[in-house]
Coordinates of C-alpha atoms and ligand atoms in Angstrom, one line a residue:
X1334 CA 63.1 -119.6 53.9
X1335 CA 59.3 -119.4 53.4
X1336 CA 57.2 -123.0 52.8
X1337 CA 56.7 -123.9 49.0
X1338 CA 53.0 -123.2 47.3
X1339 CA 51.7 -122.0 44.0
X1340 CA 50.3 -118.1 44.2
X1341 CA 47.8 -117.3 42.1
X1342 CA 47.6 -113.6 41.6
X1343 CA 43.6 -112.8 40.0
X1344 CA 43.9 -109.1 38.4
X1345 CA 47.4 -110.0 37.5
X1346 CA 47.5 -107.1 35.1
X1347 CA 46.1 -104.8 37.7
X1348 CA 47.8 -102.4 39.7
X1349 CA 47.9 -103.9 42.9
X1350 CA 49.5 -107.0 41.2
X1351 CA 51.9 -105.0 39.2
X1352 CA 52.9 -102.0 41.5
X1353 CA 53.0 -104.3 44.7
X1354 CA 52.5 -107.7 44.4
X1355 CA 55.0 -108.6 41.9
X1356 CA 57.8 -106.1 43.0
X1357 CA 57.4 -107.7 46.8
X1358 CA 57.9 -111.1 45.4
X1359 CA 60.9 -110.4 43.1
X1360 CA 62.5 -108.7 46.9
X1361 CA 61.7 -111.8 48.6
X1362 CA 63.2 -113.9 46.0
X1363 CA 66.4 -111.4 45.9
X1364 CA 66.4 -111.8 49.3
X1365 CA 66.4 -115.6 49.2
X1366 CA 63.3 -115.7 51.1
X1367 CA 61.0 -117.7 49.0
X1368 CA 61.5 -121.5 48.6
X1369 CA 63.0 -121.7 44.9
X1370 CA 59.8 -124.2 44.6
X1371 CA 57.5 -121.4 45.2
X1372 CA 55.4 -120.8 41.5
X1373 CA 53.7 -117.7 40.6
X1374 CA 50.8 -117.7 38.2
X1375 CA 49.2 -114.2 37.4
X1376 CA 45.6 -114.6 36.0
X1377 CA 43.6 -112.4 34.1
X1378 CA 41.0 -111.6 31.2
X1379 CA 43.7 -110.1 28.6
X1380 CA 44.9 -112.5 26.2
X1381 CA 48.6 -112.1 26.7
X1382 CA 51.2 -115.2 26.0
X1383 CA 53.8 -115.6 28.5
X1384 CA 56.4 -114.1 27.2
X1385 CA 54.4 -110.5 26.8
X1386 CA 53.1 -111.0 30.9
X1387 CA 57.0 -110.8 31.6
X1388 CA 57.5 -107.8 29.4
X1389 CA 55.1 -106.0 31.3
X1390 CA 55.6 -107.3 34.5
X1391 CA 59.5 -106.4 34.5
X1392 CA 58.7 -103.3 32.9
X1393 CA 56.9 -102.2 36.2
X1394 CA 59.1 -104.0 38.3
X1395 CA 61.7 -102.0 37.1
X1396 CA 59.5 -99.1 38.4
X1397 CA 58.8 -99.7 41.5
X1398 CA 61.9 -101.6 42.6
X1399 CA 64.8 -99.2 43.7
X1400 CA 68.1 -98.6 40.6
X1401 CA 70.0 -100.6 43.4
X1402 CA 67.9 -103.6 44.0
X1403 CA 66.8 -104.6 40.7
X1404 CA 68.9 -106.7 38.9
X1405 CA 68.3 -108.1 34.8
X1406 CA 69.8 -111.5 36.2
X1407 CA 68.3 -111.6 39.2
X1408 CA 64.8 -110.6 37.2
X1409 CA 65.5 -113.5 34.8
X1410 CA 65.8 -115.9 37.8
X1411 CA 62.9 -114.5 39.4
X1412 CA 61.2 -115.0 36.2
X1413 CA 61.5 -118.6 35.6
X1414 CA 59.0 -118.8 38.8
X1415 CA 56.1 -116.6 36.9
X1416 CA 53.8 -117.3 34.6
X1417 CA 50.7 -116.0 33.2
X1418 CA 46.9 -117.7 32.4
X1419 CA 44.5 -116.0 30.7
X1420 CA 40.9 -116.3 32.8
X1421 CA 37.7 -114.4 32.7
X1422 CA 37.1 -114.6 36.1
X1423 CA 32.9 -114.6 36.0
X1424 CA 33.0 -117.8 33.8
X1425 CA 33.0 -121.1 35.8
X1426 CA 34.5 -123.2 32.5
X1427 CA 37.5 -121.6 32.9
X1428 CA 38.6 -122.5 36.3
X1429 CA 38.2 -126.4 34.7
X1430 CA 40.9 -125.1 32.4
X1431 CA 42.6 -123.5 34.9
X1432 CA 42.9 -126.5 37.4
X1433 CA 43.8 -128.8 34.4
X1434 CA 46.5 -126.4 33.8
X1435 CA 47.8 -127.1 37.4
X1436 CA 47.3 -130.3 37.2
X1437 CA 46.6 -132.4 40.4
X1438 CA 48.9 -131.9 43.7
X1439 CA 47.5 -133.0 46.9
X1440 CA 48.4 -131.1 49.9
X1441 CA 50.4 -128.7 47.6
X1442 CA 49.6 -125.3 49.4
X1443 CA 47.9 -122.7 47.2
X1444 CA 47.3 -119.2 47.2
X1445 CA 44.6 -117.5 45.6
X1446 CA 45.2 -114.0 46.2
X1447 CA 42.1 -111.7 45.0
X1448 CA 43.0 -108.6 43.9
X1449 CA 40.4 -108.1 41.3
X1450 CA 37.3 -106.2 42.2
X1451 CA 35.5 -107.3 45.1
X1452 CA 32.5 -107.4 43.2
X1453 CA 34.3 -110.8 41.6
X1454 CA 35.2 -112.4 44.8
X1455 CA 31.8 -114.2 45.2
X1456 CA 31.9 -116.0 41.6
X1457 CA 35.6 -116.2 42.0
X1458 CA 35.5 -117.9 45.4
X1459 CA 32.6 -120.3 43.7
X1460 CA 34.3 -121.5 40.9
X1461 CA 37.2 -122.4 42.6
X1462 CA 35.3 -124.7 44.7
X1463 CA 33.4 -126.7 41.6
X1464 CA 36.8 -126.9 40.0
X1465 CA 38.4 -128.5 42.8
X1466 CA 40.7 -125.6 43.7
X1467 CA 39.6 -124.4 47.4
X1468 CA 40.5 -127.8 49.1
X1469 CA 42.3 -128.1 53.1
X1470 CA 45.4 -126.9 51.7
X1471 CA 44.7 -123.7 49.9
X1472 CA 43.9 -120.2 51.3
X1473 CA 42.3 -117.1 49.5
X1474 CA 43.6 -113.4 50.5
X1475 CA 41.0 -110.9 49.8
X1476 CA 42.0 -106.9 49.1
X1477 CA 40.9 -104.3 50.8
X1478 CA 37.6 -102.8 50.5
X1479 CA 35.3 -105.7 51.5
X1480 CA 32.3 -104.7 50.2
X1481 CA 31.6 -101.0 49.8
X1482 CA 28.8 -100.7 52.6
X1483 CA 27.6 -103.5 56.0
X1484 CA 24.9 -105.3 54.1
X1485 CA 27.6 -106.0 50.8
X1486 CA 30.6 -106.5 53.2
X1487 CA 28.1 -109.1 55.0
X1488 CA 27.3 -111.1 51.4
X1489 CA 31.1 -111.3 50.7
X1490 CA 31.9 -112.5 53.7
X1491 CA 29.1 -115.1 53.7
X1492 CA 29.5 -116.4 50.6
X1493 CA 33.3 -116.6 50.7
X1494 CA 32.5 -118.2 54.3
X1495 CA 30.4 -121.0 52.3
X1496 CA 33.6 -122.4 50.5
X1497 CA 36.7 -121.2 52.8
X1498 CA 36.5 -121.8 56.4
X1499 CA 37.5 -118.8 58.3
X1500 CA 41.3 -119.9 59.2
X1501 CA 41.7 -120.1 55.4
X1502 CA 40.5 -116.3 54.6
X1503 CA 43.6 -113.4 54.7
X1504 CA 41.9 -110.1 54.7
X1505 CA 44.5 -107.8 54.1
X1506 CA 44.9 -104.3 55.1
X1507 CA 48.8 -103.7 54.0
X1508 CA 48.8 -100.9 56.8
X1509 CA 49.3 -103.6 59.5
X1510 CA 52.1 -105.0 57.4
X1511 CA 54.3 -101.9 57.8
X1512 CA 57.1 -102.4 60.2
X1513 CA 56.4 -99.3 62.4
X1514 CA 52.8 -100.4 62.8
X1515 CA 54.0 -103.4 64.1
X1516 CA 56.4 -101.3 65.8
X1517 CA 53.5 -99.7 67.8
X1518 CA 52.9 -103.1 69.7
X1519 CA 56.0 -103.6 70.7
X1520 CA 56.0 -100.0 72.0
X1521 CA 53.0 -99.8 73.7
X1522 CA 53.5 -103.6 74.4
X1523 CA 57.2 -104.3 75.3
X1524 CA 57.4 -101.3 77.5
X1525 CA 56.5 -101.1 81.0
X1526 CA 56.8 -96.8 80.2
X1527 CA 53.6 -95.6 78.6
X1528 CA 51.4 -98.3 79.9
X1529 CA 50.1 -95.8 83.1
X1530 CA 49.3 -92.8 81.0
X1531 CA 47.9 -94.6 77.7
X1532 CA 44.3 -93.7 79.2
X1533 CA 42.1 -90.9 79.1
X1534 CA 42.9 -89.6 82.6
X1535 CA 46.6 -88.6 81.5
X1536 CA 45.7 -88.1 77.3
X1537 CA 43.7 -85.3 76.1
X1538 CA 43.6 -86.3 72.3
X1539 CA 44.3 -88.5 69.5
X1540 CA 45.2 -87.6 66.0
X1541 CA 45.3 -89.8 63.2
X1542 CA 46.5 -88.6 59.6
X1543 CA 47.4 -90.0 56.8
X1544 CA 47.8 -87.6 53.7
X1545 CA 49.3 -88.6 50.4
X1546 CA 50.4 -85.9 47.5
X1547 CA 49.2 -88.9 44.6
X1548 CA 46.1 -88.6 43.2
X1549 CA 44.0 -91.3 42.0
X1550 CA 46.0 -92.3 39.1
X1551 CA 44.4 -94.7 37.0
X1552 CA 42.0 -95.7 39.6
X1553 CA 39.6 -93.5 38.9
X1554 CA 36.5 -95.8 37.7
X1555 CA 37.0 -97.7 41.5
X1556 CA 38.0 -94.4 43.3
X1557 CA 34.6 -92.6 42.3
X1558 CA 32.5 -95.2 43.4
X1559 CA 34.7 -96.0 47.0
X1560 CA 35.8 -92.5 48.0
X1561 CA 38.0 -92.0 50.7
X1562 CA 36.2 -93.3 53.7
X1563 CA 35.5 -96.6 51.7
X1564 CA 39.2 -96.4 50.4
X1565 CA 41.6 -95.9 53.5
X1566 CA 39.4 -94.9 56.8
X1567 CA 37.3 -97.5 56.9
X1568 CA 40.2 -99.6 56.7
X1569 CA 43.6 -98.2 57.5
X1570 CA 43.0 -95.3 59.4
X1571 CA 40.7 -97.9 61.7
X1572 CA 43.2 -100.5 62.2
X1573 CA 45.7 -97.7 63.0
X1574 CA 43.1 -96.6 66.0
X1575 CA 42.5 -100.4 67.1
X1576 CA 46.5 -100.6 67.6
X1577 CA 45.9 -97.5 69.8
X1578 CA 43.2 -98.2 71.9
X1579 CA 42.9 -101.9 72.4
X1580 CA 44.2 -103.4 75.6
X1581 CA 47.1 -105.9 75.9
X1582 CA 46.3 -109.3 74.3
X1583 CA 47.0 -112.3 76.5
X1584 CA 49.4 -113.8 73.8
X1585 CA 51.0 -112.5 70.1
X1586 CA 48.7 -114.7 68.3
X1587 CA 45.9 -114.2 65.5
X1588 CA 42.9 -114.8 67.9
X1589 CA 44.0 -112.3 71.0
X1590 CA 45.2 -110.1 68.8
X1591 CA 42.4 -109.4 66.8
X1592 CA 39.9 -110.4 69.7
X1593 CA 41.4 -107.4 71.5
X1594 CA 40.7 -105.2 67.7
X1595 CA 37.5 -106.2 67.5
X1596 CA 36.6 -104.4 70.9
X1597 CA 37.9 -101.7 70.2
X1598 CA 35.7 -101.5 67.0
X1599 CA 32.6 -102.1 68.8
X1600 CA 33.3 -99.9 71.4
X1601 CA 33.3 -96.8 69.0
X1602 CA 30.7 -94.5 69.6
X1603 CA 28.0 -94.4 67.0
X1604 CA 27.5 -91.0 64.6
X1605 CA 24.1 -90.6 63.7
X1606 CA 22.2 -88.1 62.7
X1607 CA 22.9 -84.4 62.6
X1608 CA 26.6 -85.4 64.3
X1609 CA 27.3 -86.9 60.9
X1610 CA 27.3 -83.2 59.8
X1611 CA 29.2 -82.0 63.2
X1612 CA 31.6 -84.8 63.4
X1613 CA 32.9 -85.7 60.0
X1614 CA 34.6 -83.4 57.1
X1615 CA 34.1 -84.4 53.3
X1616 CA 36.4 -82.6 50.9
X1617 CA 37.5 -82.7 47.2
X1618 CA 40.5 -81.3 45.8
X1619 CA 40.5 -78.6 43.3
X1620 CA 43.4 -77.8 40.5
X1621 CA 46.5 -77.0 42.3
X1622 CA 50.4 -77.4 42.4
X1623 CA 52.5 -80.1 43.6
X1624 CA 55.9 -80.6 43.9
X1625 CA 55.7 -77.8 41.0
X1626 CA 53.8 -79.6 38.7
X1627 CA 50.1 -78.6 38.0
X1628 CA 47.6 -81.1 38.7
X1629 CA 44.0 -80.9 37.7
X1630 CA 40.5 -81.1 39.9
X1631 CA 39.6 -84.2 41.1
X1632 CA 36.5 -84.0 38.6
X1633 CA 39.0 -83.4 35.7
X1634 CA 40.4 -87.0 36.2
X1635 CA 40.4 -90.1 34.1
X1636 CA 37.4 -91.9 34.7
X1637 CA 35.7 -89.8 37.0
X1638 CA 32.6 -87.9 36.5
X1639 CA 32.7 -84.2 35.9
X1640 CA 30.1 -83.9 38.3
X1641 CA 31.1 -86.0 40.8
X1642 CA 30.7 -85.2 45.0
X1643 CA 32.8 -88.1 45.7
X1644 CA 35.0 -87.5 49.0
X1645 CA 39.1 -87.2 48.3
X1646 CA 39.4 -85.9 51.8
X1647 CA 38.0 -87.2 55.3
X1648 CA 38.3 -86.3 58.5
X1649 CA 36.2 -87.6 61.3
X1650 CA 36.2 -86.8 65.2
X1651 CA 35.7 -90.3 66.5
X1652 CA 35.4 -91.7 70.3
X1653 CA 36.0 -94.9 72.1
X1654 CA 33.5 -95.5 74.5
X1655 CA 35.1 -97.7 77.4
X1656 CA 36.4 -97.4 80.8
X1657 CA 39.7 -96.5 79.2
X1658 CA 39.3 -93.6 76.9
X1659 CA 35.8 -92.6 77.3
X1660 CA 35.7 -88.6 76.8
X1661 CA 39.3 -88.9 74.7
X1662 CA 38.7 -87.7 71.1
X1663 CA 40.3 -89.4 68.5
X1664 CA 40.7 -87.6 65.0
X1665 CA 41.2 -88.7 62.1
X1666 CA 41.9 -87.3 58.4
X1667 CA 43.1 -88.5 55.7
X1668 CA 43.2 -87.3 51.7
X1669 CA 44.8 -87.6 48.4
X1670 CA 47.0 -84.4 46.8
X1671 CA 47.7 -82.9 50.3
X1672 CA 50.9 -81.1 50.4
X1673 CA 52.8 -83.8 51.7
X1674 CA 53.0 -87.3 51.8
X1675 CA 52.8 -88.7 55.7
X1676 CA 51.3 -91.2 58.0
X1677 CA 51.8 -90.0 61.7
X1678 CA 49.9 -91.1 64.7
X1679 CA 49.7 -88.2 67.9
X1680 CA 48.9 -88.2 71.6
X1681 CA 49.0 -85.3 73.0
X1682 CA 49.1 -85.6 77.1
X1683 CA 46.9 -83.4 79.0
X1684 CA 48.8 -80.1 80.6
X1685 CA 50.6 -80.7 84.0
X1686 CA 48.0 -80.1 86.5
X1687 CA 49.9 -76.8 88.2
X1688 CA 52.0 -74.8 85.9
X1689 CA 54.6 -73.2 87.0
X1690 CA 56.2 -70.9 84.3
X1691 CA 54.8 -69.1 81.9
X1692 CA 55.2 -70.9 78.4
X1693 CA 54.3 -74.2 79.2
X1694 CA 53.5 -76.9 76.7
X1695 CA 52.0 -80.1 76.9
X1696 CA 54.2 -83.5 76.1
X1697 CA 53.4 -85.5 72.8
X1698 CA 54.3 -88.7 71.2
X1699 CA 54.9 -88.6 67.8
X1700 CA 54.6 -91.9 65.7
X1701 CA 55.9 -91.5 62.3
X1702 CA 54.7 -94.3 59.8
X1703 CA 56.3 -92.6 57.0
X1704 CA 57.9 -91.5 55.0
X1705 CA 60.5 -92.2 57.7
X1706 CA 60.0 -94.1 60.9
X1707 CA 60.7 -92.5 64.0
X1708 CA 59.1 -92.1 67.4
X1709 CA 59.8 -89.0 69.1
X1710 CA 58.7 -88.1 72.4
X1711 CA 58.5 -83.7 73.2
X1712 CA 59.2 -83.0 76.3
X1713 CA 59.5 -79.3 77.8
X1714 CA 63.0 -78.1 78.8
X1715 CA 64.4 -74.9 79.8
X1716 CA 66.4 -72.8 77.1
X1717 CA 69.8 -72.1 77.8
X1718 CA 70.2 -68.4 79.7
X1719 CA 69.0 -66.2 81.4
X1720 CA 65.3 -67.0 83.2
X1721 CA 63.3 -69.7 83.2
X1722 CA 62.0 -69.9 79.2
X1723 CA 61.2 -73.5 78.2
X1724 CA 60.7 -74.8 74.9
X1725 CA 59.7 -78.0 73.2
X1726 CA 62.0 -80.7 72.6
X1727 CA 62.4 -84.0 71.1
X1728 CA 63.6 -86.9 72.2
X1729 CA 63.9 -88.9 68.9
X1730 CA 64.0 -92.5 68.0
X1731 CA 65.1 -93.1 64.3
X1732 CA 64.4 -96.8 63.9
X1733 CA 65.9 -97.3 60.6
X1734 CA 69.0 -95.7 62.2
X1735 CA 68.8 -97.6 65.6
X1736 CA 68.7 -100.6 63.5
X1737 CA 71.3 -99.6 60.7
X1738 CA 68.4 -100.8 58.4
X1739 CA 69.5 -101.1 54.5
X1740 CA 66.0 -101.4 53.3
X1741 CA 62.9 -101.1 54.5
X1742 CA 60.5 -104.4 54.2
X1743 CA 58.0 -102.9 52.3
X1744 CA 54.2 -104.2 53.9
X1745 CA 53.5 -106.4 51.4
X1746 CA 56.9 -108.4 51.6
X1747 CA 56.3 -109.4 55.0
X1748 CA 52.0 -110.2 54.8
X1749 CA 52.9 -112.6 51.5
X1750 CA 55.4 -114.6 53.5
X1751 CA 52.9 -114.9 56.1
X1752 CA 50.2 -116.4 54.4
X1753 CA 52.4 -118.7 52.8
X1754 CA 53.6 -119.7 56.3
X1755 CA 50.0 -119.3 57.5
X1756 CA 49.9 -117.1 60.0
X1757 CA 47.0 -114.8 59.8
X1758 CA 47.7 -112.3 63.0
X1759 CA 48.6 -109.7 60.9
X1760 CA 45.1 -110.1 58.5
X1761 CA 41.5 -108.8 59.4
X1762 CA 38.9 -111.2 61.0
X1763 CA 35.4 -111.5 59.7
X1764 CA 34.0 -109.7 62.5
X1765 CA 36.5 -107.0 62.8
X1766 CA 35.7 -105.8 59.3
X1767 CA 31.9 -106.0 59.9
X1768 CA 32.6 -104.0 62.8
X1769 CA 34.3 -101.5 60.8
X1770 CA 31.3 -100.9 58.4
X1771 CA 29.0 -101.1 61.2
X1772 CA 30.6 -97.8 62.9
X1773 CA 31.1 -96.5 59.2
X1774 CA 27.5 -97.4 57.7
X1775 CA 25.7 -94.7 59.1
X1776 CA 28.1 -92.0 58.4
X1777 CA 27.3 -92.9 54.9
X1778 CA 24.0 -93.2 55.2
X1779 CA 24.3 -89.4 57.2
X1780 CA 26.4 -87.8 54.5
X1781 CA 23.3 -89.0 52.0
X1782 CA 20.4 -87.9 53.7
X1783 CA 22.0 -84.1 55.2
X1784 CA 23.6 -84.2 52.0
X1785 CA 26.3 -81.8 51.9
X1786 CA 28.6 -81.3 48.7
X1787 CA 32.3 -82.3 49.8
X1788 CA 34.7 -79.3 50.9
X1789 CA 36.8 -77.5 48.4
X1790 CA 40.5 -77.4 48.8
X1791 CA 43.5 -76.7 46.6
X1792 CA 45.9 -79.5 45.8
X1793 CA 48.8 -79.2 47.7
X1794 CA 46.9 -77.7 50.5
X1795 CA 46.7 -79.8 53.9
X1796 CA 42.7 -80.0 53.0
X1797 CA 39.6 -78.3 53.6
X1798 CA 39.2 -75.1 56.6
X1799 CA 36.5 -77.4 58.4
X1800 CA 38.5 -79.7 58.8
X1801 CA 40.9 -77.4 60.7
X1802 CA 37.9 -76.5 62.7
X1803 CA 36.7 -79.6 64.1
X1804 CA 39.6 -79.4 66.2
X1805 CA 39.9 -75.7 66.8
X1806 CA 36.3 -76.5 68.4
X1807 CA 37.9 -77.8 71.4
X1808 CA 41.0 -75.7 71.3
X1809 CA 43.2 -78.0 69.5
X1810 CA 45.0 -78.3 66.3
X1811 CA 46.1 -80.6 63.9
X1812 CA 50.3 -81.6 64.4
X1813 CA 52.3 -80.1 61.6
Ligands
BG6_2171 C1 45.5 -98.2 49.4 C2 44.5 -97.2 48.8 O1 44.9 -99.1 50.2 O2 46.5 -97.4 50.2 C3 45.2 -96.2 48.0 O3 43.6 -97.9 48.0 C4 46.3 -95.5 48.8 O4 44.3 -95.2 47.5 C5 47.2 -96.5 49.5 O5 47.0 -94.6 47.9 C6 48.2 -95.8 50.5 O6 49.1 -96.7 50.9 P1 50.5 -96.3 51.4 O7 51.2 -97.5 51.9 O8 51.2 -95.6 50.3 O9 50.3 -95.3 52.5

């Protein structure tokens, strides 16, 4: 059972706090994980009483939660731990109010958990501090993006830095709180197997995708202005390639853990100039079908302008310079309204050195994130019969089957409990996420100056042709 503390959720009526936050708090308190002490107070600008904050709050609760897990009695209880304050976040006056409100509880841990805008985070952080609110014992948890370029990421972090020392700052990426990302340290980690041939002398290439069937929803006024480089690859699709590439920490802790990240971030070779063009794919969806329904152009949705060259689709040949993968490409892609909805991680393993029959493969390892998780390792075997035909096949891990799992933890169950409990190995470090936008700026700054409008492709496609040919370049192809 998790510590006690007060969690203050800014953007309460957002959708991070309503599609995620909330629902992973009502599972840990079904789940008797939360110390019944544990008080939840959703901030933000609407003028709501309490009373109308739980309305909507169960209402998308009951959403998001699973027929089988939610419960109107179990809501109620969960309930009495919530509460709503109505804040305008840029005014300073009403974080006196607000700490009033709490009144005063030394060492009482508290949790102010940003998921507002980041362009809010520096006043935010600021008036906290004048009302008393960011002493020893409270932490702040900032949402992904930090900043939406180097230089803005840098101003965050410094004035954020100015009133929360670094051991009290949870930048969260929910990717690394997924179990089978944690799953990939334990399998690159706890096995003495792959550790020989997790180099470039035995892998020939990387692939990283992440495609999701939503669109943008009712994000649109922040998805314009992000895209999908700001929104998942400079992020997600980056921590997913540090778990990868970076050797072995020394221990399982927050500082060898993302010490190991970090050099793996600034190991990434630079793309500059007219590689931005070569190396990187921009695409946009266009009206399509899904699942059977219709869906519009990108530039037909809420919020967005009808003109707009913002990016729904990325994919970007990437390379780690070091002793250990230099020459290995690493590709990564990933977009809104793709066909499906799947995260998978592939290494393909170069080709035996002297083939012997005629239909030889090569071996992969298949890392499914979602939407199950599995690992599966192809091997070649021999078909039954006559002659020596081989064929692909898998040797498959099912985790939620191996461990007769019920219900998947979702990511942000398990990275709330840890900042309660304080334990920021899972969260990204200052200088991992200036890192990030280092290797990122300048593809930005490419896409600007060989500007380039983004690709077209179809909803319900798997994205743009270039993309496809990035890899076909070098004789590859994406893993279907
Ligand atoms: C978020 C992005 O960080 O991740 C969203 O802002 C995206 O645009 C989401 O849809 C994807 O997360 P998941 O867990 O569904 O893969």
């Amino acid at each position: 059972m998790s510590t006690s503390c007060d969690m203050l959720v800014f953007g309460g009526t957002g959708d991070l706090a309503l599609h995620k936050l909330i629902p992973a708090l009502y599972h840990l308190h079904r789940d008797r994980r939360l110390n019944p002490d544990v008080r939840i107070l959703a901030l933000a600008r609407q003028e709501l009483d309490r009373d109308a904050y739980l309305a909507l709050a169960e209402r998308h609760c009951r959403a998001q939660v699973a027929q089988a897990d939610f419960q109107s009695e179990t809501w109620r209880d969960f309930a009495q731990r919530l509460d709503y304050f109505p804040l305008d976040a840029t005014q300073r006056s009403e974080f006196v109010r607000l700490a009033h409100h709490l009144g005063q509880q030394d060492g009482r841990i508290r949790v102010h958990y940003l998921a507002t805008a980041p362009r809010l985070f520096r006043d935010i952080a600021s008036h906290l501090e004048s009302a008393g609110l960011a002493g020893q014992a409270s932490r702040i948890v900032l949402e992904k993006p930090i900043g939406h370029s180097l230089d803005s990421a840098l101003e965050i972090n410094e004035a954020i830095g100015q009133v929360f020392a670094e051991s009290r700052i949870y930048r969260i990426d929910h990717y690394l709180g997924k179990e089978t990302v944690q799953n990939l340290m334990a399998l690159r980690f706890a096995n003495a197997l792959f550790e020989p041939i997790w180099r470039a002398g035995h892998i020939e290439h990387v692939q990283i995708s992440v495609s999701e069937t939503l669109g943008i929803e009712n994000r649109g006024g922040y998805y314009d202005q992000a895209g999908a480089m700001r929104d998942m690859l400079q992020n997600h699709l980056l921590q997913l390639l540090c778990l990868i590439a970076m050797e072995a920490p020394g221990r399982f802790d927050a500082k060898s853990v993302r010490g190991e990240k970090v050099k793996v971030l600034e190991a990434l070779k630079p793309i500059t100039g007219m590689d931005v063009l070569d190396k990187t794919v921009r695409g946009q969806y266009t009206a399509g079908r899904i699942g059977g329904h219709d869906v519009p152009a990108y530039y037909f949705e809420k919020n967005v302008d009808n003109d707009s060259d913002t990016e729904t689709f990325v994919a970007v040949q990437a390379e780690v310079d070091n002793w250990r993968w230099a020459g290995v490409p690493f590709y990564l892609r990933t977009g809104k309204r793709l066909a499906k909805k799947s995260s998978e991680i592939v290494l393909t393993f170069k080709p035996v050195p002297h083939m012997l029959f005629q239909n030889g493969q090569v071996n992969r390892l298949v890392i499914r994130l979602q939407p199950e998780e599995s690992i599966s390792l192809q091997l070649m075997a021999k078909a039954p019969g006559k002659g020596m035909q081989l064929e692909p096949v898998e040797l498959d891990l099912n985790l939620a089957q191996a461990f007769h799992q019920t219900r998947r933890w979702e990511a942000y169950e398990r990275l709330l409990l840890d900042v309660i409990e304080g334990d920021s190995t899972l969260f990204m470090r200052r200088d991992e996420v200036e890192a990030a936008w280092h290797w990122v700026d300048p593809i930005l700054k490419g896409w600007q100056e060989h500007y380039r409008k983004p690709r077209p492709y179809p909803a319900g496609s798997d994205g743009p042709e270039q993309a496809h040919q990035l890899l076909e370049r070098k004789g590859f192809r994406w893993w279907q």
